[in-house]
């Protein structure tokens, strides 16, 4: 997914400023100033129509960064009030995404459109390709009747000049389940009863109009308290910065965490449990089983495709097992999962062992705000060794492979991957459930993001480089030992 | 620019610069025209010290140093434009 575009950098700058504000001791007042500090009087207006609109949008970005809902905002509540609420709340909000409607462009509705490249040719294949009679020729040009057009794209495919295009609404186009659509005023709106919290819309919007409700202030409060705070870093962390995972862990200690655990530790448990589950199911005569660690996929089964439920492994996720281990070892601790994923925030809210979730971007912002240079950090020594396969959970194919190795060659296991969710794949998977069979394998790894967790919506590094780094770190470890 | 020696390009991949956008600069070497290859010398640094300038240093990150000149809010495009000036002259 996209990293480092302007919208991402704006989001990070807002976050850095709010963390600095929290640490300054004058949080409320400084929080109020963020939009004005970023766009002071007479400053250049880089993106929008005027400085006031820029500030209004920055204010809404800050509301999300403080964990608030823009849907409930009344435009006049001061950021200091949102900051004060963040200092008092017991629990972060249940829905994890919010639409910054001031930022939303209200992109033109998706439709098939004839551009002026149309030559009004004699063959006119578009008119015959259309099964709905939606195309006619007017003034020597092809014209589409919007009432009749079903957006089947047949005309697009046959035009010899590529003159017909599909106008897309980026967020709608990215959503695998049709959960984001435009409301009456033309702005995007998320249907929470369908939303998987996968973050695809957030990553795709060119205006940065979809935002996560951050738990950063809650986490900073936890760090300030006298409780032990455990940072649990997802396997994808190994690819996020030029510094090693051990230095990142030391950086987190500098930032105030007490202990750092690799979520790969929980991934080892997931792999073994899943291998057992798989063997039992095959014994029983099942034709396939899907993995269960992708949070967006879990939501998809719950909300969109309950017919898949019987085929999903009962195994808990690496985050869950890691948090459980943390709570057993340090009974009164506060657990913070740190990962690339928007959906994990949702999962974290539902998991009794996970207190907070922070994404990699927020982790980066924390380092910036506290001036922590990772290159100068020590090499943190993790208490538990993790396996090669567990470290590879962040890559597409990694989870299925781990189940295979953890099975120790005892069963016939044919891994196959759903590498990225989209409407077509979702439909296909529903067919597998109907037939009780998957044509390509018997253990189906499902990851909502194409490429795996290293391509999550809240990453710091380019996904190719990140994948390389993760694999290199995995190669240093030993293979998982089958039980 | 005298054509002695190579143009020295130091990309800051320190933590602040990296988070504020330098991850894109990792691709710089691949994006240069092939005929520039022996004219520039690209290296990665960890913190050029700029981000620690009082208060607002991080806002100008990422930094790239080309010979003696420091470039703030650096992007691949910005660096290439600067190199064009230096190489053409
Ligand atoms: S992509 Fe969606 S959220 Fe972004 S501006 Fe367009 S309609 Fe709004
Ligand atoms: S399912 Fe994903 S893309 Fe669709 S609205 Fe929810 S977070 Fe956005
Ligand atoms: S991290 Fe680049 S100047 Fe400090």
Coordinates of C-alpha atoms and ligand atoms in Angstrom, one line a residue:
Chain A
X1 CA 0.0 0.0 0.0
X2 CA 1.1 3.6 -0.3
X3 CA 3.6 5.0 2.0
X4 CA 5.3 8.4 2.2
X5 CA 2.7 10.3 0.1
X6 CA 1.8 13.7 1.4
X7 CA -1.3 12.7 3.2
X8 CA 0.7 10.1 5.1
X9 CA 3.3 12.6 6.1
X10 CA 0.6 15.1 7.3
X11 CA -0.9 12.4 9.5
X12 CA 2.5 11.7 10.9
X13 CA 3.3 15.3 11.6
X14 CA 0.0 15.8 13.4
X15 CA 0.8 12.7 15.5
X16 CA 4.4 13.9 16.4
X17 CA 3.0 17.3 17.4
X18 CA 0.4 15.8 19.7
X19 CA 2.9 13.5 21.3
X20 CA 5.2 16.5 21.9
X21 CA 2.2 18.4 23.3
X22 CA 1.4 15.5 25.7
X23 CA 5.0 15.4 26.9
X24 CA 5.3 19.2 27.2
X25 CA 3.2 19.3 30.4
X26 CA 0.9 21.8 28.8
X27 CA -1.1 19.3 26.7
X28 CA -4.5 20.9 26.3
X29 CA -3.2 24.3 25.2
X30 CA -0.6 22.9 22.9
X31 CA -3.1 20.5 21.4
X32 CA -5.3 23.5 20.5
X33 CA -2.5 25.1 18.7
X34 CA -1.6 22.2 16.3
X35 CA -3.5 23.4 13.2
X36 CA -2.2 26.9 13.7
X37 CA 1.4 25.8 14.3
X38 CA 1.2 23.8 11.2
X39 CA -0.3 26.6 9.1
X40 CA 0.7 29.8 10.9
X41 CA -0.6 33.2 9.7
X42 CA 0.5 34.1 6.2
X43 CA 1.9 30.6 5.7
X44 CA 1.8 29.0 2.3
X45 CA -1.3 27.0 1.5
X46 CA 0.1 23.8 -0.1
X47 CA -2.9 21.7 -0.8
X48 CA -6.4 23.3 -0.4
X49 CA -8.3 26.4 -1.4
X50 CA -7.3 28.5 1.6
X51 CA -5.5 28.4 5.0
X52 CA -8.8 28.1 6.9
X53 CA -9.8 25.0 5.1
X54 CA -6.3 23.5 5.7
X55 CA -6.6 24.3 9.4
X56 CA -10.1 22.9 9.5
X57 CA -8.8 19.6 8.0
X58 CA -5.8 19.5 10.3
X59 CA -8.1 20.0 13.2
X60 CA -10.1 17.0 12.2
X61 CA -6.9 14.9 11.6
X62 CA -6.0 15.9 15.2
X63 CA -9.4 14.8 16.5
X64 CA -8.7 11.3 15.0
X65 CA -5.2 11.3 16.4
X66 CA -6.7 12.0 19.8
X67 CA -9.1 9.1 19.4
X68 CA -12.2 11.1 18.6
X69 CA -15.0 10.5 16.1
X70 CA -15.3 13.1 13.3
X71 CA -18.8 11.8 12.7
X72 CA -19.8 13.2 16.1
X73 CA -17.9 16.4 15.8
X74 CA -19.8 19.7 15.8
X75 CA -17.0 21.9 14.4
X76 CA -16.8 24.1 17.4
X77 CA -15.5 21.8 20.1
X78 CA -11.9 22.8 20.8
X79 CA -9.1 20.3 20.3
X80 CA -8.2 20.9 24.0
X81 CA -11.6 19.4 24.8
X82 CA -10.8 16.3 22.8
X83 CA -7.4 16.2 24.5
X84 CA -9.1 16.4 27.9
X85 CA -11.5 13.5 26.9
X86 CA -8.5 11.4 25.8
X87 CA -7.0 12.0 29.3
X88 CA -10.1 10.8 31.0
X89 CA -11.6 8.0 29.0
X90 CA -11.5 4.5 30.3
X91 CA -11.6 2.8 27.0
X92 CA -10.9 3.8 23.4
X93 CA -13.8 4.0 21.0
X94 CA -15.2 0.7 19.5
X95 CA -15.1 1.7 15.8
X96 CA -11.6 2.2 14.6
X97 CA -12.1 4.3 11.5
X98 CA -13.5 7.8 11.0
X99 CA -14.1 9.8 7.8
X100 CA -12.6 13.3 7.8
X101 CA -15.5 14.7 5.8
X102 CA -13.9 18.1 5.4
X103 CA -11.0 16.4 3.6
X104 CA -13.2 14.1 1.5
X105 CA -13.4 15.4 -2.0
X106 CA -16.7 13.7 -2.6
X107 CA -15.2 12.1 -5.7
X108 CA -17.4 12.0 -8.8
X109 CA -19.6 8.9 -8.6
X110 CA -18.1 5.8 -10.2
X111 CA -19.3 5.2 -13.7
X112 CA -18.3 4.3 -17.3
X113 CA -17.3 7.4 -19.3
X114 CA -16.6 8.0 -22.9
X115 CA -13.6 10.3 -23.2
X116 CA -12.9 12.6 -26.1
X117 CA -10.5 10.0 -27.5
X118 CA -13.7 8.5 -29.1
X119 CA -13.2 8.7 -32.9
X120 CA -16.9 7.8 -33.7
X121 CA -15.5 5.0 -35.8
X122 CA -17.4 3.1 -38.4
X123 CA -17.2 -0.3 -36.7
X124 CA -18.6 1.0 -33.4
X125 CA -18.0 -2.2 -31.5
X126 CA -19.1 -0.5 -28.3
X127 CA -22.7 -0.3 -29.5
X128 CA -22.9 -4.0 -30.3
X129 CA -20.9 -5.1 -27.2
X130 CA -23.4 -3.5 -24.8
X131 CA -26.0 -6.0 -23.9
X132 CA -28.2 -3.4 -22.3
X133 CA -28.6 -1.0 -25.2
X134 CA -27.0 1.8 -23.2
X135 CA -24.8 3.1 -26.0
X136 CA -25.9 5.2 -28.9
X137 CA -24.0 7.5 -31.3
X138 CA -24.8 11.2 -31.0
X139 CA -23.0 13.9 -33.1
X140 CA -20.5 11.3 -34.3
X141 CA -19.6 10.2 -30.8
X142 CA -20.4 7.3 -28.5
X143 CA -22.7 8.3 -25.6
X144 CA -23.7 6.2 -22.6
X145 CA -27.1 6.4 -21.1
X146 CA -26.4 6.3 -17.4
X147 CA -29.9 4.9 -16.7
X148 CA -29.3 1.8 -18.7
X149 CA -25.5 1.3 -18.1
X150 CA -24.8 -1.6 -15.7
X151 CA -21.0 -0.8 -15.5
X152 CA -20.2 -4.2 -17.0
X153 CA -17.2 -2.7 -18.9
X154 CA -17.8 -4.7 -22.1
X155 CA -17.6 -1.5 -24.2
X156 CA -14.3 -0.5 -22.5
X157 CA -12.8 -3.8 -23.5
X158 CA -13.8 -3.6 -27.2
X159 CA -12.9 0.0 -28.0
X160 CA -9.9 0.0 -30.3
X161 CA -8.8 3.5 -29.1
X162 CA -9.2 2.8 -25.4
X163 CA -11.5 5.7 -25.4
X164 CA -13.9 4.5 -22.7
X165 CA -12.8 4.5 -19.1
X166 CA -14.1 3.6 -15.8
X167 CA -14.2 6.5 -13.4
X168 CA -13.4 5.1 -10.0
X169 CA -14.0 6.3 -6.5
X170 CA -10.7 5.2 -4.9
X171 CA -12.1 4.3 -1.5
X172 CA -15.1 2.4 -2.9
X173 CA -12.8 0.7 -5.4
X174 CA -10.4 -0.5 -2.7
X175 CA -13.0 -1.9 -0.3
X176 CA -13.3 -5.6 -0.7
X177 CA -16.9 -5.7 0.7
X178 CA -18.6 -2.6 -0.5
X179 CA -18.7 -1.1 3.0
X180 CA -17.7 2.5 2.0
X181 CA -20.1 4.4 -0.1
X182 CA -21.1 8.0 -0.5
X183 CA -23.8 9.5 1.6
X184 CA -26.5 12.0 0.5
X185 CA -24.0 14.9 0.5
X186 CA -21.6 13.0 -1.7
X187 CA -19.0 12.3 1.1
X188 CA -17.7 8.9 2.0
X189 CA -19.4 7.0 4.8
X190 CA -18.5 3.6 6.3
X191 CA -21.2 1.1 7.0
X192 CA -19.8 -0.4 10.3
X193 CA -22.1 -3.5 10.0
X194 CA -20.0 -4.5 6.9
X195 CA -16.6 -2.9 7.5
X196 CA -13.7 -5.3 8.1
X197 CA -11.5 -2.5 9.4
X198 CA -9.0 -3.6 6.8
X199 CA -7.8 -0.1 6.2
X200 CA -7.8 -0.4 2.4
X201 CA -9.9 2.7 2.0
X202 CA -7.6 4.6 4.3
X203 CA -4.5 3.6 2.2
X204 CA -6.2 4.4 -1.1
X205 CA -7.8 7.8 -0.5
X206 CA -5.8 10.4 -2.3
X207 CA -7.1 13.1 0.0
X208 CA -6.3 11.2 3.2
X209 CA -9.9 11.4 4.2
X210 CA -10.2 8.1 6.1
X211 CA -8.4 8.1 9.4
X212 CA -7.8 5.7 12.4
X213 CA -8.9 6.7 15.8
X214 CA -5.6 6.6 17.6
X215 CA -5.0 5.2 21.0
X216 CA -1.7 7.1 21.4
X217 CA -2.8 9.2 24.3
X218 CA -4.1 6.2 26.2
X219 CA -0.8 4.5 25.6
X220 CA 1.2 7.5 26.7
X221 CA -0.9 7.6 29.9
X222 CA -0.2 4.0 30.5
X223 CA 3.5 4.6 30.1
X224 CA 3.3 7.5 32.6
X225 CA 1.5 5.3 35.1
X226 CA 3.4 3.1 37.5
X227 CA 2.1 -0.1 35.9
X228 CA 4.4 -2.3 33.8
X229 CA 3.7 -1.8 30.1
X230 CA 4.6 -4.6 27.7
X231 CA 5.1 -3.8 24.0
X232 CA 4.3 -6.7 21.7
X233 CA 5.9 -6.2 18.3
X234 CA 4.3 -7.9 15.3
X235 CA 6.6 -9.9 13.0
X236 CA 6.4 -7.3 10.3
X237 CA 8.4 -4.9 12.5
X238 CA 11.6 -6.5 11.4
X239 CA 11.2 -4.8 8.0
X240 CA 10.0 -1.3 9.1
X241 CA 13.2 0.7 9.6
X242 CA 16.8 0.4 8.5
X243 CA 17.6 -0.5 12.1
X244 CA 17.3 -4.1 13.4
X245 CA 14.3 -5.4 15.4
X246 CA 16.6 -5.5 18.4
X247 CA 17.3 -1.8 18.1
X248 CA 13.7 -1.0 17.6
X249 CA 12.9 -2.8 20.8
X250 CA 15.5 -0.8 22.7
X251 CA 14.0 2.3 21.2
X252 CA 10.7 1.3 22.7
X253 CA 12.3 0.8 26.1
X254 CA 13.7 4.3 25.8
X255 CA 10.2 5.5 24.9
X256 CA 9.1 4.2 28.3
X257 CA 7.9 0.6 27.7
X258 CA 9.1 -1.9 30.3
X259 CA 9.3 -5.1 28.3
X260 CA 9.3 -5.9 24.6
X261 CA 8.0 -9.2 23.3
X262 CA 8.0 -10.5 19.8
X263 CA 4.5 -11.5 18.7
X264 CA 6.3 -14.2 16.8
X265 CA 6.3 -16.0 20.1
X266 CA 2.6 -16.2 19.9
X267 CA 2.9 -17.1 16.2
X268 CA 4.8 -20.2 17.2
X269 CA 1.8 -21.3 19.3
X270 CA -0.6 -20.4 16.5
X271 CA 1.3 -22.5 14.0
X272 CA 1.4 -25.6 16.3
X273 CA -2.2 -25.3 17.4
X274 CA -3.3 -24.8 13.8
X275 CA -1.3 -27.8 12.7
X276 CA -3.2 -29.9 15.2
X277 CA -6.5 -28.5 14.3
X278 CA -5.8 -29.2 10.6
X279 CA -4.8 -32.8 11.2
X280 CA -8.0 -33.4 13.2
X281 CA -10.2 -31.8 10.6
X282 CA -8.6 -33.8 7.8
X283 CA -9.0 -37.0 9.9
X284 CA -12.7 -36.1 10.1
X285 CA -13.0 -35.9 6.4
X286 CA -13.0 -32.1 5.9
X287 CA -11.7 -31.0 2.5
X288 CA -10.1 -27.7 3.6
X289 CA -9.3 -25.4 6.5
X290 CA -8.5 -21.7 6.4
X291 CA -6.0 -19.9 8.7
X292 CA -7.4 -17.6 11.3
X293 CA -4.8 -15.0 12.1
X294 CA -5.8 -12.2 9.8
X295 CA -8.0 -9.8 11.8
X296 CA -9.8 -8.4 8.7
X297 CA -10.5 -11.9 7.5
X298 CA -12.0 -12.9 10.9
X299 CA -14.3 -9.9 10.6
X300 CA -15.2 -10.9 7.1
X301 CA -16.3 -14.3 8.2
X302 CA -18.3 -12.8 11.0
X303 CA -20.0 -10.0 9.1
X304 CA -20.1 -11.0 5.4
X305 CA -19.5 -14.7 5.0
X306 CA -20.7 -16.7 8.0
X307 CA -20.9 -19.8 5.8
X308 CA -17.1 -19.9 6.0
X309 CA -17.1 -20.2 9.7
X310 CA -17.0 -24.0 9.9
X311 CA -13.9 -24.0 7.8
X312 CA -11.9 -21.4 9.8
X313 CA -9.4 -22.8 12.3
X314 CA -10.4 -22.3 15.9
X315 CA -6.9 -21.3 16.7
X316 CA -6.4 -17.9 18.3
X317 CA -4.1 -15.3 16.8
X318 CA -0.4 -14.7 17.6
X319 CA -1.4 -11.3 19.2
X320 CA -3.8 -13.1 21.5
X321 CA -1.4 -15.8 22.6
X322 CA 1.4 -13.3 23.1
X323 CA -0.8 -11.0 25.2
X324 CA -1.9 -14.0 27.2
X325 CA 1.7 -14.9 27.9
X326 CA 2.4 -11.4 29.0
X327 CA -0.5 -11.2 31.3
X328 CA 0.4 -14.5 32.9
X329 CA 4.0 -13.5 33.4
X330 CA 3.3 -9.9 34.6
X331 CA -0.1 -10.1 36.1
X332 CA -0.8 -6.4 36.4
X333 CA 0.7 -5.3 33.2
X334 CA -0.7 -3.3 30.4
X335 CA -0.3 -4.9 27.0
X336 CA 0.2 -2.8 23.8
X337 CA 0.3 -4.6 20.4
X338 CA 2.4 -2.8 17.8
X339 CA 1.8 -3.7 14.2
X340 CA 1.1 -2.6 10.6
X341 CA -2.6 -3.3 10.7
X342 CA -5.8 -1.3 11.1
X343 CA -7.9 -4.4 11.7
X344 CA -5.8 -5.5 14.6
X345 CA -7.0 -2.4 16.4
X346 CA -10.5 -3.8 16.2
X347 CA -9.3 -7.3 17.2
X348 CA -7.5 -5.7 20.1
X349 CA -10.6 -4.0 21.4
X350 CA -12.3 -7.4 21.5
X351 CA -9.5 -9.4 23.0
X352 CA -9.5 -9.5 26.8
X353 CA -5.7 -9.8 27.0
X354 CA -4.9 -6.9 24.7
X355 CA -5.2 -3.4 26.2
X356 CA -4.1 -1.1 23.4
X357 CA -3.0 -1.2 19.8
X358 CA -0.5 1.1 18.2
X359 CA 0.5 1.1 14.6
X360 CA 4.0 1.3 13.1
X361 CA 3.4 4.9 11.9
X362 CA 2.5 5.9 15.5
X363 CA 5.6 4.1 16.8
X364 CA 7.7 6.1 14.3
X365 CA 6.0 9.3 15.4
X366 CA 6.8 8.4 19.0
X367 CA 10.5 8.0 18.1
X368 CA 10.5 11.3 16.3
X369 CA 8.7 13.2 19.1
X370 CA 11.1 11.8 21.7
X371 CA 14.2 12.2 19.5
X372 CA 15.1 8.5 19.7
X373 CA 17.7 7.6 17.1
X374 CA 17.5 3.8 16.6
X375 CA 21.0 3.6 15.2
X376 CA 22.3 4.7 18.6
X377 CA 20.2 2.2 20.5
X378 CA 21.6 -1.0 22.0
X379 CA 20.6 -4.4 20.8
X380 CA 17.7 -5.6 23.0
X381 CA 17.8 -9.2 23.9
X382 CA 14.4 -10.9 23.7
X383 CA 13.8 -13.4 26.4
X384 CA 12.4 -16.1 24.1
X385 CA 13.7 -17.4 20.9
X386 CA 11.2 -17.5 18.0
X387 CA 11.3 -19.8 15.0
X388 CA 12.0 -19.0 11.4
X389 CA 8.4 -19.8 10.4
X390 CA 6.9 -17.6 13.1
X391 CA 9.0 -14.7 12.0
X392 CA 7.7 -15.2 8.4
X393 CA 4.1 -14.8 9.5
X394 CA 4.3 -11.3 8.1
X395 CA 4.7 -12.5 4.5
X396 CA 2.2 -14.0 2.2
X397 CA 2.6 -17.7 2.3
X398 CA 4.4 -17.6 5.6
X399 CA 1.5 -18.8 7.8
X400 CA 0.5 -21.7 5.6
X401 CA 4.2 -22.7 5.4
X402 CA 4.4 -22.6 9.2
X403 CA 1.4 -24.9 9.6
X404 CA 3.1 -27.3 7.1
X405 CA 6.4 -27.4 8.9
X406 CA 4.6 -27.7 12.3
X407 CA 2.7 -30.7 10.9
X408 CA 6.1 -32.5 10.6
X409 CA 5.1 -34.3 7.4
X410 CA 2.4 -36.4 9.2
X411 CA -0.5 -35.3 7.0
X412 CA -1.1 -34.6 3.3
X413 CA -1.0 -30.8 3.4
X414 CA -1.3 -28.7 0.3
X415 CA -1.0 -24.9 1.1
X416 CA -2.7 -22.3 -1.0
X417 CA -3.0 -18.6 -0.4
X418 CA -5.6 -15.9 -0.7
X419 CA -3.2 -13.0 -1.1
X420 CA -5.3 -9.9 -0.7
X421 CA -9.1 -9.6 -0.4
X422 CA -11.2 -8.1 -3.1
X423 CA -14.9 -8.6 -4.1
X424 CA -14.0 -11.4 -6.5
X425 CA -12.0 -13.4 -4.0
X426 CA -14.7 -13.0 -1.4
X427 CA -17.3 -14.4 -3.8
X428 CA -15.0 -17.3 -4.7
X429 CA -14.4 -18.2 -1.1
X430 CA -18.2 -18.2 -0.5
X431 CA -18.4 -20.8 -3.3
X432 CA -15.8 -23.0 -1.6
X433 CA -17.9 -22.9 1.6
X434 CA -21.0 -23.9 -0.4
X435 CA -19.2 -26.8 -2.0
X436 CA -17.2 -27.7 1.0
X437 CA -14.1 -27.7 -1.1
X438 CA -11.3 -25.4 -2.2
X439 CA -9.9 -26.3 -5.7
X440 CA -6.4 -25.2 -5.1
X441 CA -5.4 -26.8 -1.8
X442 CA -6.5 -28.0 1.6
X443 CA -4.9 -25.4 3.9
X444 CA -5.9 -21.9 2.8
X445 CA -4.0 -19.0 4.2
X446 CA -6.0 -15.8 4.0
X447 CA -4.4 -12.4 4.3
X448 CA -6.5 -9.3 3.6
X449 CA -3.5 -7.2 2.4
X450 CA -1.7 -8.2 -0.8
X451 CA 1.8 -9.3 0.2
X452 CA 0.9 -10.0 3.8
X453 CA 1.3 -7.9 6.9
X454 CA 4.3 -6.1 5.5
X455 CA 1.8 -4.4 3.2
X456 CA -0.5 -3.4 6.0
X457 CA -2.1 0.1 5.8
X458 CA 0.0 1.6 8.6
X459 CA 3.6 0.6 7.7
X460 CA 6.7 2.7 7.6
X461 CA 8.7 1.0 5.0
X462 CA 8.2 0.1 1.3
X463 CA 6.7 -3.4 1.3
X464 CA 9.3 -5.0 -0.9
X465 CA 12.2 -3.8 1.2
X466 CA 10.2 -4.7 4.3
X467 CA 9.6 -8.2 3.0
X468 CA 13.3 -8.7 2.3
X469 CA 14.2 -7.6 5.8
X470 CA 11.7 -9.8 7.4
X471 CA 12.9 -12.9 5.5
X472 CA 16.5 -12.1 6.3
X473 CA 15.6 -11.9 10.0
X474 CA 13.7 -15.2 9.8
X475 CA 16.6 -16.9 8.2
X476 CA 18.7 -16.3 11.3
X477 CA 16.3 -18.5 13.4
X478 CA 15.8 -22.2 13.6
X479 CA 12.9 -24.1 12.2
X480 CA 9.8 -24.6 14.3
X481 CA 9.8 -28.0 16.0
X482 CA 6.7 -30.1 15.5
X483 CA 5.1 -31.2 18.8
Chain B
X1 CA 31.2 22.3 -10.8
X2 CA 34.7 21.1 -11.5
X3 CA 34.6 17.7 -12.9
X4 CA 37.0 16.3 -10.3
X5 CA 35.8 13.5 -8.1
X6 CA 32.2 12.4 -7.8
X7 CA 29.3 14.3 -6.4
X8 CA 28.7 13.2 -2.9
X9 CA 25.1 12.4 -2.0
X10 CA 24.5 11.6 1.6
X11 CA 20.9 10.4 2.3
X12 CA 19.8 10.5 5.9
X13 CA 18.2 7.3 6.9
X14 CA 18.2 8.3 10.5
X15 CA 15.0 7.5 12.4
X16 CA 13.4 10.9 12.2
X17 CA 14.2 11.3 8.5
X18 CA 13.1 7.8 7.8
X19 CA 9.7 8.2 9.5
X20 CA 9.2 11.6 7.8
X21 CA 9.6 10.3 4.3
X22 CA 13.2 9.1 3.7
X23 CA 12.1 5.5 3.0
X24 CA 11.4 6.6 -0.5
X25 CA 14.9 7.8 -0.9
X26 CA 16.2 4.2 -0.5
X27 CA 15.3 3.9 -4.2
X28 CA 17.3 6.8 -5.3
X29 CA 20.2 4.9 -6.7
X30 CA 18.0 2.8 -9.0
X31 CA 16.2 5.9 -10.3
X32 CA 19.2 7.8 -11.5
X33 CA 19.9 7.7 -15.3
X34 CA 22.6 5.0 -15.9
X35 CA 25.1 7.6 -17.3
X36 CA 25.2 9.3 -13.9
X37 CA 26.3 6.1 -12.2
X38 CA 30.0 7.0 -12.2
X39 CA 29.4 10.7 -11.5
X40 CA 27.7 10.4 -8.1
X41 CA 28.5 8.6 -4.9
X42 CA 25.5 7.8 -2.9
X43 CA 25.7 6.8 0.8
X44 CA 23.2 6.3 3.6
X45 CA 23.8 8.1 6.9
X46 CA 22.1 7.7 10.2
X47 CA 21.2 11.2 11.4
X48 CA 22.9 14.2 9.8
X49 CA 22.1 16.1 13.0
X50 CA 19.6 18.4 11.3
X51 CA 16.5 17.0 12.9
X52 CA 17.7 18.1 16.3
X53 CA 17.8 21.8 15.4
X54 CA 15.7 23.6 18.0
X55 CA 12.1 22.6 17.9
X56 CA 10.9 22.4 14.4
X57 CA 13.8 20.4 12.9
X58 CA 11.7 17.3 12.2
X59 CA 9.4 19.2 10.0
X60 CA 12.0 19.8 7.4
X61 CA 13.0 16.1 7.4
X62 CA 14.0 14.1 5.5
X63 CA 17.5 15.6 4.7
X64 CA 19.9 14.9 2.0
X65 CA 23.3 16.4 1.8
X66 CA 24.7 17.0 -1.7
X67 CA 28.4 17.9 -1.5
X68 CA 28.2 20.7 1.1
X69 CA 24.6 21.7 0.5
X70 CA 21.9 20.5 2.8
X71 CA 18.5 19.8 1.3
X72 CA 15.4 19.7 3.5
X73 CA 12.1 18.1 2.8
X74 CA 14.1 16.0 0.3
X75 CA 12.4 13.9 -2.3
X76 CA 13.7 11.8 -5.1
X77 CA 12.6 14.5 -7.6
X78 CA 14.3 17.3 -5.6
X79 CA 17.6 15.4 -5.4
X80 CA 17.5 14.6 -9.1
X81 CA 16.8 18.3 -10.0
X82 CA 19.8 19.3 -7.9
X83 CA 22.0 16.7 -9.5
X84 CA 21.0 17.8 -13.0
X85 CA 22.2 21.3 -12.2
X86 CA 25.5 20.0 -10.9
X87 CA 26.1 17.5 -13.7
X88 CA 25.1 19.7 -16.6
X89 CA 27.3 22.7 -15.6
Ligands
LIG1 S1 -11.5 8.5 -2.2 FE1 -13.5 8.4 -1.0 S2 -12.9 9.3 1.0 FE2 -11.3 9.9 -0.5 S3 -12.0 11.9 -1.2 FE3 -12.8 10.3 -2.7 S4 -14.9 9.9 -1.9 FE4 -13.8 10.9 -0.3
LIG2 S1 -13.8 -3.0 4.8 FE1 -11.8 -2.0 4.6 S2 -11.9 -0.8 2.8 FE2 -14.1 -1.3 3.3 S3 -14.8 0.5 4.6 FE3 -13.9 -1.1 6.0 S4 -11.8 -0.5 6.3 FE4 -12.5 0.6 4.5
LIG3 S1 17.5 11.7 11.3 FE1 18.0 12.8 9.5 S2 18.9 14.6 10.3 FE2 18.5 13.4 12.1

